[in-house]
CSV table of C-alpha atoms and ligand atoms in Angstrom, one decimal:
chain,number,residue,atom,x,y,z
A,1211,MET,CA,130.7,109.0,91.1
A,1212,ARG,CA,127.6,108.2,92.9
A,1213,GLU,CA,125.4,111.1,91.7
A,1214,HIS,CA,124.4,113.6,94.7
A,1215,VAL,CA,120.9,114.9,94.1
A,1216,LEU,CA,119.7,117.8,96.3
A,1217,LEU,CA,115.6,117.9,95.3
A,1218,ILE,CA,114.0,121.8,95.5
A,1219,GLY,CA,110.6,122.3,97.4
A,1220,GLY,CA,108.4,120.7,99.9
A,1221,GLY,CA,104.9,119.6,98.4
A,1222,GLY,CA,103.3,116.8,97.3
A,1223,ARG,CA,104.5,116.9,93.6
A,1224,GLU,CA,107.9,117.1,95.1
A,1225,HIS,CA,107.4,113.9,97.9
A,1226,ALA,CA,106.7,111.9,94.6
A,1227,ILE,CA,109.8,113.3,92.5
A,1228,ALA,CA,111.7,112.0,96.5
A,1229,ARG,CA,110.1,108.8,95.7
A,1230,GLU,CA,111.0,108.3,92.5
A,1231,LEU,CA,114.9,109.1,93.3
A,1232,ALA,CA,115.0,107.8,96.3
A,1233,GLY,CA,115.2,103.7,94.8
A,1234,SER,CA,117.9,104.9,92.8
A,1235,ASP,CA,121.3,104.5,93.6
A,1236,VAL,CA,121.6,107.8,94.6
A,1237,LYS,CA,122.2,110.0,97.7
A,1238,LEU,CA,119.2,112.7,98.4
A,1239,SER,CA,119.3,115.9,100.1
A,1240,ALA,CA,116.4,118.4,99.8
A,1241,CYS,CA,115.4,122.0,100.7
A,1242,ALA,CA,112.0,123.5,101.0
A,1243,GLY,CA,110.4,125.9,102.9
A,1244,ASN,CA,108.2,123.6,105.9
A,1245,LYS,CA,109.4,120.2,106.4
A,1246,ASN,CA,107.7,118.1,104.7
A,1247,PRO,CA,107.8,114.4,106.6
A,1248,GLY,CA,107.0,112.3,103.6
A,1249,ILE,CA,110.3,113.5,102.6
A,1250,ALA,CA,112.4,113.9,105.1
A,1251,ARG,CA,112.2,110.9,105.5
A,1252,LEU,CA,113.2,109.7,102.2
A,1253,VAL,CA,117.0,112.0,102.3
A,1254,SER,CA,120.1,112.4,104.0
A,1255,GLU,CA,119.5,115.8,104.4
A,1256,PHE,CA,117.0,117.8,104.7
A,1257,GLU,CA,116.9,122.5,105.2
A,1258,THR,CA,114.1,124.6,105.9
A,1259,LEU,CA,115.2,127.0,104.3
A,1260,GLU,CA,114.2,130.1,102.2
A,1261,THR,CA,114.1,128.6,98.6
A,1262,THR,CA,113.2,132.0,96.4
A,1263,ASP,CA,116.3,133.1,98.6
A,1264,PRO,CA,118.6,131.8,94.7
A,1265,ASP,CA,121.7,132.1,97.5
A,1266,THR,CA,120.3,130.6,99.7
A,1267,VAL,CA,119.5,127.3,98.1
A,1268,ALA,CA,123.2,127.5,95.7
A,1269,ASP,CA,124.5,127.7,99.5
A,1270,TYR,CA,123.1,124.9,100.7
A,1271,ALA,CA,123.5,122.9,96.8
A,1272,GLU,CA,127.5,123.8,97.4
A,1273,ALA,CA,127.4,122.4,101.2
A,1274,VAL,CA,125.7,119.2,100.7
A,1275,ASP,CA,127.8,118.7,97.6
A,1276,ALA,CA,125.0,117.9,95.0
A,1277,THR,CA,125.9,117.4,91.8
A,1278,ILE,CA,122.4,117.6,90.6
A,1279,ALA,CA,119.2,119.6,91.7
A,1280,VAL,CA,116.1,118.8,90.8
A,1281,VAL,CA,113.5,121.9,91.2
A,1282,GLY,CA,109.8,121.4,92.3
A,1283,PRO,CA,107.5,124.7,92.2
A,1284,GLU,CA,107.8,127.4,89.8
A,1285,ALA,CA,108.3,130.5,92.2
A,1286,PRO,CA,112.3,129.4,93.0
A,1287,LEU,CA,112.7,128.8,88.8
A,1288,ASP,CA,110.9,132.8,88.7
A,1289,ALA,CA,113.6,133.4,91.1
A,1290,GLY,CA,115.6,131.7,89.5
A,1291,VAL,CA,117.0,129.9,91.5
A,1292,SER,CA,118.4,127.4,88.4
A,1293,ASP,CA,121.0,130.4,87.1
A,1294,ALA,CA,122.5,130.5,90.9
A,1295,LEU,CA,122.8,126.6,90.8
A,1296,GLU,CA,124.5,127.3,87.5
A,1297,ASP,CA,127.4,130.1,88.8
A,1298,VAL,CA,127.8,127.8,91.4
A,1299,GLY,CA,128.1,124.8,89.1
A,1300,VAL,CA,125.4,123.0,89.8
A,1301,TYR,CA,123.4,121.1,86.9
A,1302,ALA,CA,119.6,122.2,88.1
A,1303,PHE,CA,117.0,120.3,86.1
A,1304,GLY,CA,115.0,123.3,86.0
A,1305,PRO,CA,114.7,126.4,83.4
A,1306,LYS,CA,116.6,129.3,84.0
A,1307,GLN,CA,114.6,132.2,84.7
A,1308,ALA,CA,114.4,133.7,81.4
A,1309,ASP,CA,112.7,130.3,80.0
A,1310,ALA,CA,110.9,129.3,83.2
A,1311,LYS,CA,108.7,132.9,81.6
A,1312,ILE,CA,107.0,130.2,79.7
A,1313,GLU,CA,104.9,130.0,82.8
A,1314,THR,CA,105.9,132.8,85.2
A,1315,ASP,CA,104.7,135.9,82.3
A,1316,LYS,CA,101.3,134.8,81.1
A,1317,ALA,CA,102.3,137.8,78.5
A,1318,PHE,CA,105.0,136.8,77.4
A,1319,GLN,CA,103.8,133.1,76.8
A,1320,ARG,CA,101.2,134.5,74.6
A,1321,ARG,CA,103.5,136.8,72.0
A,1322,PHE,CA,106.1,133.2,72.8
A,1323,MET,CA,103.9,131.6,70.7
A,1324,ALA,CA,102.3,133.6,68.6
A,1325,GLU,CA,105.8,134.9,67.3
A,1326,ASN,CA,106.7,131.3,66.5
A,1327,ASP,CA,103.9,130.4,65.4
A,1328,VAL,CA,103.5,127.8,68.4
A,1329,PRO,CA,99.8,126.4,66.6
A,1330,GLY,CA,97.3,125.4,69.6
A,1331,CYS,CA,97.5,129.3,70.5
A,1332,PRO,CA,94.2,131.1,71.6
A,1333,ASP,CA,93.0,135.0,70.0
A,1334,PHE,CA,94.8,137.1,73.3
A,1335,GLU,CA,95.8,140.3,73.8
A,1336,THR,CA,97.5,141.4,77.3
A,1337,PHE,CA,96.7,144.9,79.0
A,1338,ASP,CA,98.9,147.8,81.1
A,1339,ASP,CA,95.9,149.8,80.9
A,1340,MET,CA,92.8,147.9,83.0
A,1341,ASP,CA,90.6,151.0,81.5
A,1342,ALA,CA,91.4,149.4,78.0
A,1343,ALA,CA,90.8,146.0,79.7
A,1344,CYS,CA,87.7,146.5,80.1
A,1345,ALA,CA,86.3,148.6,77.6
A,1346,PHE,CA,88.1,145.9,75.4
A,1347,ILE,CA,85.8,143.9,77.4
A,1348,ASP,CA,82.6,146.0,76.8
A,1349,GLU,CA,83.4,145.7,72.6
A,1350,TYR,CA,84.9,142.2,72.2
A,1351,ASP,CA,81.7,139.9,71.0
A,1352,GLY,CA,82.3,136.9,72.7
A,1353,ASP,CA,83.4,135.1,76.1
A,1354,LEU,CA,87.3,135.6,77.9
A,1355,ALA,CA,89.4,134.2,80.1
A,1356,ILE,CA,90.6,137.9,82.7
A,1357,LYS,CA,94.5,135.7,83.3
A,1358,PRO,CA,96.7,138.0,85.5
A,1359,ALA,CA,100.4,137.6,83.2
A,1360,GLY,CA,102.0,136.6,86.7
A,1361,LEU,CA,102.5,134.0,89.3
A,1362,THR,CA,98.7,133.1,91.4
A,1363,GLY,CA,98.9,129.8,92.6
A,1364,GLY,CA,96.2,128.5,90.1
A,1365,LYS,CA,93.6,131.3,91.7
A,1366,GLY,CA,93.5,134.7,89.5
A,1367,VAL,CA,92.4,133.3,86.4
A,1368,LYS,CA,88.4,134.7,86.0
A,1369,VAL,CA,86.4,133.2,82.8
A,1370,ILE,CA,83.9,135.4,82.0
A,1371,GLY,CA,80.7,132.9,81.2
A,1372,ASP,CA,81.6,130.3,83.1
A,1373,GLN,CA,82.6,131.4,86.4
A,1374,VAL,CA,81.9,136.0,86.3
A,1375,THR,CA,79.8,138.1,84.0
A,1376,PRO,CA,81.6,141.2,82.2
A,1377,GLU,CA,80.2,143.5,85.0
A,1378,GLU,CA,81.8,141.4,87.4
A,1379,GLY,CA,85.2,140.7,85.7
A,1380,LYS,CA,85.7,144.4,85.1
A,1381,GLU,CA,85.0,145.3,88.6
A,1382,TYR,CA,87.8,142.3,89.5
A,1383,ILE,CA,90.1,144.1,86.7
A,1384,GLN,CA,90.0,147.1,88.9
A,1385,GLU,CA,90.0,145.7,92.1
A,1386,SER,CA,92.4,143.5,92.1
A,1387,GLU,CA,95.0,146.7,91.0
A,1388,TYR,CA,97.8,143.7,88.7
A,1389,GLU,CA,100.3,145.4,86.6
A,1390,ARG,CA,99.1,143.2,83.5
A,1391,ILE,CA,96.4,141.1,83.1
A,1392,VAL,CA,95.8,139.1,79.7
A,1393,LEU,CA,92.5,138.7,77.5
A,1394,GLU,CA,91.6,135.5,75.5
A,1395,GLU,CA,89.5,134.0,74.1
A,1396,ARG,CA,87.4,131.6,76.0
A,1397,LEU,CA,88.3,128.2,75.2
A,1398,ILE,CA,85.8,125.8,75.6
A,1399,GLY,CA,86.3,122.0,76.3
A,1400,GLU,CA,88.1,119.0,79.0
A,1401,GLU,CA,91.0,120.0,79.8
A,1402,PHE,CA,93.9,117.6,80.1
A,1403,THR,CA,97.6,118.2,80.4
A,1404,VAL,CA,100.7,116.1,78.6
A,1405,GLN,CA,104.0,117.4,80.6
A,1406,ALA,CA,107.6,116.9,78.4
A,1407,PHE,CA,111.4,116.1,80.3
A,1408,VAL,CA,113.2,118.0,78.2
A,1409,ALA,CA,116.6,118.7,77.8
A,1410,ASN,CA,118.8,119.6,75.1
A,1411,GLY,CA,116.8,119.7,72.0
A,1412,GLY,CA,115.2,117.2,72.9
A,1413,LEU,CA,111.6,115.5,74.5
A,1414,GLU,CA,109.6,112.9,76.1
A,1415,THR,CA,106.6,113.0,77.1
A,1416,ALA,CA,105.0,111.1,79.3
A,1417,PRO,CA,100.4,109.6,79.7
A,1418,ALA,CA,98.0,113.3,79.1
A,1419,VAL,CA,96.3,113.8,82.8
A,1420,GLN,CA,93.4,115.5,83.8
A,1421,ASP,CA,93.4,117.4,86.7
A,1422,HIS,CA,90.6,118.6,88.6
A,1423,LYS,CA,90.9,122.3,89.8
A,1424,ARG,CA,87.2,123.6,91.3
A,1425,ALA,CA,87.4,123.3,95.4
A,1426,TYR,CA,83.7,121.2,94.9
A,1427,GLU,CA,81.7,118.7,93.9
A,1428,GLY,CA,80.7,118.5,89.9
A,1429,ASP,CA,83.4,120.9,89.0
A,1430,GLU,CA,81.7,123.9,91.3
A,1431,GLY,CA,83.0,126.2,93.7
A,1432,PRO,CA,86.6,128.6,93.0
A,1433,ASN,CA,89.8,127.6,91.8
A,1434,THR,CA,91.8,126.3,93.2
A,1435,GLY,CA,96.3,124.2,93.0
A,1436,GLY,CA,94.0,121.2,91.8
A,1437,MET,CA,92.4,118.5,93.9
A,1438,GLY,CA,93.4,116.0,92.5
A,1439,SER,CA,93.7,114.3,89.2
A,1440,TYR,CA,93.8,111.0,86.8
A,1441,SER,CA,95.4,109.3,83.9
A,1442,ASP,CA,94.8,106.2,81.6
A,1443,ALA,CA,96.3,103.2,81.1
A,1444,THR,CA,97.1,104.5,77.2
A,1445,VAL,CA,98.7,107.4,76.6
A,1446,ASP,CA,95.4,109.0,75.8
A,1447,LEU,CA,92.4,109.6,78.2
A,1448,PRO,CA,88.9,108.0,77.7
A,1449,PHE,CA,87.3,111.2,76.2
A,1450,MET,CA,90.3,112.0,74.3
A,1451,THR,CA,91.2,110.6,70.5
A,1452,GLU,CA,95.4,109.5,70.2
A,1453,GLN,CA,94.8,111.6,66.8
A,1454,ASP,CA,94.9,114.9,70.2
A,1455,TYR,CA,97.8,113.4,72.0
A,1456,ASP,CA,99.9,113.0,69.4
A,1457,ASP,CA,98.5,116.7,68.5
A,1458,ALA,CA,99.6,117.7,72.1
A,1459,VAL,CA,102.2,116.1,71.8
A,1460,GLU,CA,102.9,118.0,68.9
A,1461,ILE,CA,102.9,121.5,70.4
A,1462,ILE,CA,105.1,120.8,72.6
A,1463,GLU,CA,107.8,120.3,70.5
A,1464,ALA,CA,107.5,122.9,68.3
A,1465,THR,CA,108.3,125.0,72.0
A,1466,VAL,CA,110.2,123.2,72.9
A,1467,ASP,CA,112.3,123.5,69.6
A,1468,ALA,CA,111.0,127.0,70.1
A,1469,LEU,CA,112.9,127.8,73.2
A,1470,GLU,CA,116.3,127.1,73.4
A,1471,ASP,CA,118.1,125.8,76.2
A,1472,TYR,CA,115.3,124.5,77.7
A,1473,ARG,CA,115.9,121.9,80.3
A,1474,GLY,CA,113.2,120.6,83.0
A,1475,ILE,CA,110.0,120.0,83.1
A,1476,LEU,CA,107.7,121.6,79.7
A,1477,TYR,CA,104.1,121.2,81.3
A,1478,GLY,CA,101.0,121.6,78.3
A,1479,GLN,CA,97.9,122.3,79.9
A,1480,PHE,CA,95.1,122.5,77.2
A,1481,MET,CA,91.9,122.1,76.4
A,1482,LEU,CA,90.0,119.9,74.4
A,1483,THR,CA,88.4,122.1,72.6
A,1484,ALA,CA,86.2,121.5,68.9
A,1485,GLU,CA,88.7,122.3,66.5
A,1486,GLY,CA,91.3,120.0,68.9
A,1487,PRO,CA,93.5,120.7,71.9
A,1488,LYS,CA,94.4,124.6,72.5
A,1489,VAL,CA,96.7,125.8,74.9
A,1490,ILE,CA,95.3,126.9,78.0
A,1491,GLU,CA,98.8,127.8,79.4
A,1492,PHE,CA,102.6,126.1,80.0
A,1493,ASN,CA,104.1,125.1,83.4
A,1494,ALA,CA,107.4,125.1,84.0
A,1495,ARG,CA,108.0,121.8,86.2
A,1496,PHE,CA,105.7,118.9,86.9
A,1497,GLY,CA,102.2,119.8,88.2
A,1498,ASP,CA,101.3,118.9,91.5
A,1499,PRO,CA,98.9,116.7,91.6
A,1500,GLU,CA,99.8,114.9,88.5
A,1501,ALA,CA,103.2,114.6,89.4
A,1502,MET,CA,101.5,112.1,91.4
A,1503,ASN,CA,100.0,110.1,87.9
A,1504,THR,CA,103.5,110.2,86.2
A,1505,LEU,CA,105.8,109.6,89.2
A,1506,PRO,CA,104.5,105.7,89.6
A,1507,VAL,CA,104.1,104.7,86.3
A,1508,LEU,CA,107.5,105.9,84.9
A,1509,GLU,CA,109.1,102.7,85.4
A,1510,THR,CA,112.8,103.9,83.7
A,1511,ASP,CA,115.1,105.2,85.8
A,1512,PHE,CA,114.6,108.9,86.2
A,1513,LEU,CA,118.3,109.4,87.3
A,1514,ASP,CA,119.0,108.3,84.4
A,1515,VAL,CA,117.0,111.3,82.9
A,1516,LEU,CA,118.2,113.9,85.0
A,1517,VAL,CA,122.1,112.3,84.5
A,1518,ALA,CA,122.0,112.9,80.7
A,1519,ALA,CA,120.3,116.4,80.9
A,1520,ARG,CA,124.3,117.4,83.0
A,1521,ASP,CA,125.9,114.8,81.0
A,1522,GLY,CA,125.1,117.1,77.1
A,1523,GLU,CA,122.3,114.4,76.0
A,1524,GLN,CA,118.7,114.4,75.4
A,1525,PRO,CA,116.8,112.1,77.6
A,1526,PRO,CA,116.3,108.7,76.9
A,1527,ASN,CA,113.4,106.9,75.8
A,1528,LEU,CA,110.4,106.8,79.1
A,1529,GLU,CA,108.7,103.7,79.8
A,1530,PHE,CA,105.6,103.4,81.6
A,1531,ALA,CA,103.5,100.9,83.7
A,1532,GLU,CA,99.8,100.6,81.3
A,1533,GLN,CA,98.8,101.0,84.5
A,1534,ALA,CA,95.4,103.8,85.2
A,1535,THR,CA,96.2,106.4,88.9
A,1536,VAL,CA,93.7,108.6,90.1
A,1537,CYS,CA,94.6,110.3,93.1
A,1538,LYS,CA,92.9,112.1,95.1
A,1539,TYR,CA,93.8,115.6,98.0
A,1540,ALA,CA,92.6,115.8,101.4
A,1541,VAL,CA,92.4,119.3,101.8
A,1542,PRO,CA,91.9,122.0,104.8
A,1543,GLU,CA,88.4,122.7,106.0
A,1544,GLY,CA,87.3,126.0,103.4
A,1545,TYR,CA,89.5,126.0,101.6
A,1546,PRO,CA,91.4,127.7,98.3
A,1547,THR,CA,88.8,131.1,100.1
A,1548,ASN,CA,88.5,130.4,103.8
A,1549,PRO,CA,91.3,127.2,105.3
A,1550,THR,CA,91.1,126.4,108.7
A,1551,ALA,CA,93.9,124.2,109.7
A,1552,GLY,CA,95.9,122.3,112.6
A,1553,ALA,CA,93.3,119.0,111.9
A,1554,LYS,CA,95.5,116.5,112.9
A,1555,VAL,CA,96.5,113.4,109.7
A,1556,GLN,CA,95.0,110.1,110.6
A,1557,VAL,CA,97.1,108.9,107.8
A,1558,ASP,CA,100.5,107.3,107.8
A,1559,GLU,CA,102.1,104.9,104.6
A,1560,GLU,CA,101.4,102.4,106.5
A,1561,SER,CA,98.0,102.4,106.9
A,1562,VAL,CA,97.2,104.0,103.7
A,1563,ALA,CA,98.9,100.5,102.1
A,1564,ARG,CA,96.6,98.5,104.0
A,1565,ALA,CA,93.4,100.4,104.2
A,1566,VAL,CA,92.8,99.0,100.6
A,1567,GLY,CA,89.9,96.7,100.6
A,1568,ALA,CA,90.3,96.3,104.4
A,1569,THR,CA,87.2,99.2,105.0
A,1570,LYS,CA,85.4,97.3,102.6
A,1571,ASN,CA,85.7,94.2,104.3
A,1572,SER,CA,84.2,96.0,107.6
A,1573,SER,CA,81.1,97.4,106.3
A,1574,GLY,CA,80.3,93.7,104.8
A,1575,ASP,CA,80.8,93.8,101.1
A,1576,GLU,CA,83.5,91.4,99.8
A,1577,PRO,CA,87.0,93.0,99.4
A,1578,ARG,CA,88.4,93.6,96.4
A,1579,GLU,CA,91.4,90.9,95.0
A,1580,SER,CA,92.9,93.5,92.7
A,1581,ALA,CA,93.3,95.6,94.9
A,1582,GLY,CA,96.6,97.5,95.1
A,1583,ASP,CA,98.0,99.5,97.8
A,1584,ALA,CA,96.9,103.0,98.2
A,1585,LEU,CA,100.1,105.8,98.0
A,1586,LEU,CA,100.7,108.6,100.2
A,1587,TYR,CA,101.8,112.4,100.0
A,1588,TYR,CA,102.2,114.5,102.0
A,1589,ALA,CA,101.6,118.4,100.7
A,1590,SER,CA,101.7,120.7,103.2
A,1591,VAL,CA,101.3,120.6,107.0
A,1592,ASP,CA,103.2,120.3,110.0
A,1593,GLU,CA,104.9,117.8,111.6
A,1594,ARG,CA,104.4,118.3,115.4
A,1595,GLU,CA,106.0,116.0,118.3
A,1596,ASP,CA,102.4,114.5,119.1
A,1597,GLY,CA,101.8,114.1,114.5
A,1598,ILE,CA,101.1,116.0,111.6
A,1599,TYR,CA,98.8,119.2,112.0
A,1600,THR,CA,96.9,120.0,108.7
A,1601,THR,CA,97.9,123.8,107.5
A,1602,THR,CA,96.6,126.3,105.5
A,1603,SER,CA,97.2,125.1,101.4
A,1604,ARG,CA,96.1,121.4,100.4
A,1605,SER,CA,97.4,118.4,103.6
A,1606,PHE,CA,98.3,115.7,101.4
A,1607,ALA,CA,97.5,112.9,98.0
A,1608,LEU,CA,96.0,109.3,98.0
A,1609,VAL,CA,96.7,107.8,95.0
A,1610,GLY,CA,95.7,104.4,93.2
A,1611,VAL,CA,97.2,102.6,90.9
A,1612,ALA,CA,95.1,99.8,88.7
A,1613,ASP,CA,94.7,98.6,85.7
A,1614,SER,CA,91.7,100.5,85.0
A,1615,ILE,CA,90.4,103.9,86.4
A,1616,THR,CA,87.6,102.6,87.9
A,1617,GLU,CA,89.6,100.6,90.2
A,1618,ALA,CA,92.5,103.5,91.0
A,1619,GLU,CA,90.0,105.5,91.8
A,1620,GLU,CA,88.5,102.7,94.3
A,1621,ILE,CA,92.2,102.5,96.3
A,1622,ALA,CA,92.0,105.9,96.2
A,1623,GLU,CA,88.8,106.4,98.1
A,1624,ASP,CA,89.4,103.4,100.5
A,1625,ALA,CA,92.1,104.8,101.0
A,1626,LEU,CA,90.8,108.2,102.2
A,1627,ALA,CA,88.3,106.0,104.0
A,1628,VAL,CA,91.3,105.9,106.4
A,1629,ALA,CA,91.3,109.2,106.0
A,1630,GLY,CA,88.3,110.1,108.2
A,1631,GLU,CA,86.5,113.7,107.3
A,1632,GLU,CA,87.3,115.3,110.2
A,1633,GLY,CA,88.1,118.9,109.7
A,1634,LEU,CA,89.4,118.2,105.9
A,1635,HIS,CA,87.2,118.4,102.6
A,1636,MET,CA,88.2,116.0,99.1
A,1637,ARG,CA,86.5,115.1,96.1
A,1638,HIS,CA,85.4,112.2,96.2
A,1639,ASP,CA,84.2,112.6,92.1
A,1640,ILE,CA,86.9,112.9,90.7
A,1641,GLY,CA,88.0,109.1,89.1
A,1642,LYS,CA,84.3,107.9,89.6
A,1643,PRO,CA,82.5,106.3,86.3
A,1644,GLU,CA,79.9,109.1,86.3
A,1645,LEU,CA,82.5,111.7,86.3
A,1646,VAL,CA,84.4,110.6,83.7
A,1647,GLN,CA,81.7,109.0,81.5
A,1648,GLN,CA,80.7,113.2,81.5
A,1649,ARG,CA,83.7,114.4,80.5
A,1650,ILE,CA,83.4,111.8,77.1
A,1651,ASP,CA,79.6,112.7,76.8
A,1652,HIS,CA,81.2,116.6,76.8
A,1653,VAL,CA,83.1,116.1,73.9
A,1654,GLU,CA,80.9,114.1,71.6
A,1655,GLU,CA,78.8,116.9,71.5
A,1656,LEU,CA,81.3,119.5,70.5
A,1657,ARG,CA,82.7,117.5,67.8
A,1658,GLY,CA,78.7,116.7,67.3
A,1659,GLU,CA,79.2,112.9,67.4
B,694,LIG,P1,95.7,128.9,84.2
B,694,LIG,O1,96.2,128.9,85.9
B,694,LIG,O2,96.2,129.9,83.6
B,694,LIG,O3,96.1,127.1,84.2
B,694,LIG,O4,94.1,129.2,83.9
B,694,LIG,C1,93.4,128.6,86.0
B,694,LIG,C2,92.0,127.7,84.7
B,694,LIG,O5,91.0,129.0,84.4
B,694,LIG,C3,92.6,127.0,84.0
B,694,LIG,O6,92.7,125.3,83.7
B,694,LIG,C4,90.8,126.8,83.1
B,694,LIG,O7,89.7,126.1,83.2
B,694,LIG,C5,91.0,128.1,83.0
B,694,LIG,N1,90.7,129.0,81.6
B,694,LIG,C6,92.3,129.9,81.6
B,694,LIG,N2,92.1,130.2,80.5
B,694,LIG,C7,90.7,129.2,80.1
B,694,LIG,C8,90.0,130.1,78.6
B,694,LIG,N3,91.2,130.5,77.7
B,694,LIG,N4,89.3,129.4,78.4
B,694,LIG,C9,88.8,128.8,79.3
B,694,LIG,N5,89.4,128.3,80.6
B,694,LIG,C10,90.2,129.4,80.8
B,695,LIG,N1,97.5,121.1,88.8
B,695,LIG,C1,98.1,122.5,88.0
B,695,LIG,C2,99.2,123.1,88.7
B,695,LIG,O1,100.2,122.4,88.9
B,695,LIG,O2,99.2,123.9,88.5
């Protein structure tokens, strides 16, 4: 039987999943709260619906006769969409609500690590009483990270000694009205992500990626969902050793061992500290933007992973092209604190592919010979009669794939130049040699090299 995959979610990550599956022998449908024009063009059917309503999603999956579902974002996982799909006999690649707590409840996540002796857990305490949390900040010897236990789109964490003073941290706790928070040891180092494809007790990991959470260049400004990311042609990153990567994989393996029925993507966010990798958080899905680094270099058919998972098997060995990737998000001006929507998006997939090398040409420089195509992924945009417009969330991402990070970065930049900057903001520094070198220097300094 030809599989019919239902993709749930309408962001850049889901556009990357859709493009990956569109090349396979599969019927593809999608549903999301917003109509992502990139996904809509790749699927047989696209339905706009409330993806955090499990019954609505399950009804749609039944109506289109889906055989497998892929859940992209965390909110539907948190709402129990995988459970509802299973109830109507549709296999969901994405954990059930109880297992998604590894992401959706940071207090659970830390306790889970401690109880199961998963390595790489920082010191932490959880609090339901905010006065007690503030007292803990006063007493603690060192800086703490303040984390709301529930989902905040990556924007709820405040790190004392980095973004806020202890006084500001306490004010944040008292004013925010969170029901539960985690206070944990501030980790110092360089962040990286390792994503694992998990099914039936087995797992396969993808090359490491580094995301950039801060809104502005030089890692300044508020935290965002992620402004862009890069990966290297090897499994590790320039500031890491392969041993660091292997240590991170071991942490993921210990986590999967302790989570009995986990299926889907398990995303580990690590801090490479002087003592090696420590866990910042787990996510129960692909990263956004990290999916856009990983899926373009995945040479194994993603459909094979889905079918194996559904059929009770462990994931097949995954092959990744030995290529570097750089992903840059264009976001609306003012994002994330005060975003202005309504700018017209000036790029499409064809103009982006043509752009590479051409911008250098028109400025009189020599075009690069090795330039490959850039990839465009739409995120939160609004398609109207006369074009595509920005909303208040991340708009679209451009990805370069090449032999080195430097070349991939140039490809992404050429494509961004076509998009123009009106009404948009982007971090040009992501993937540039200077910033990558800073990461290398930082880790060398921490390790006393
Ligand atoms: P999260 O939502 O857990 O990914 O946290 C958002 C960001 O806060 C992370 O990407 C880190 O930059 C920072 N962060 C979280 N936990 C810690 C920690 N224990 N120490 C230092 N920074 C942290
Ligand atoms: N890139 C961070 C995330 O997806 O949570």
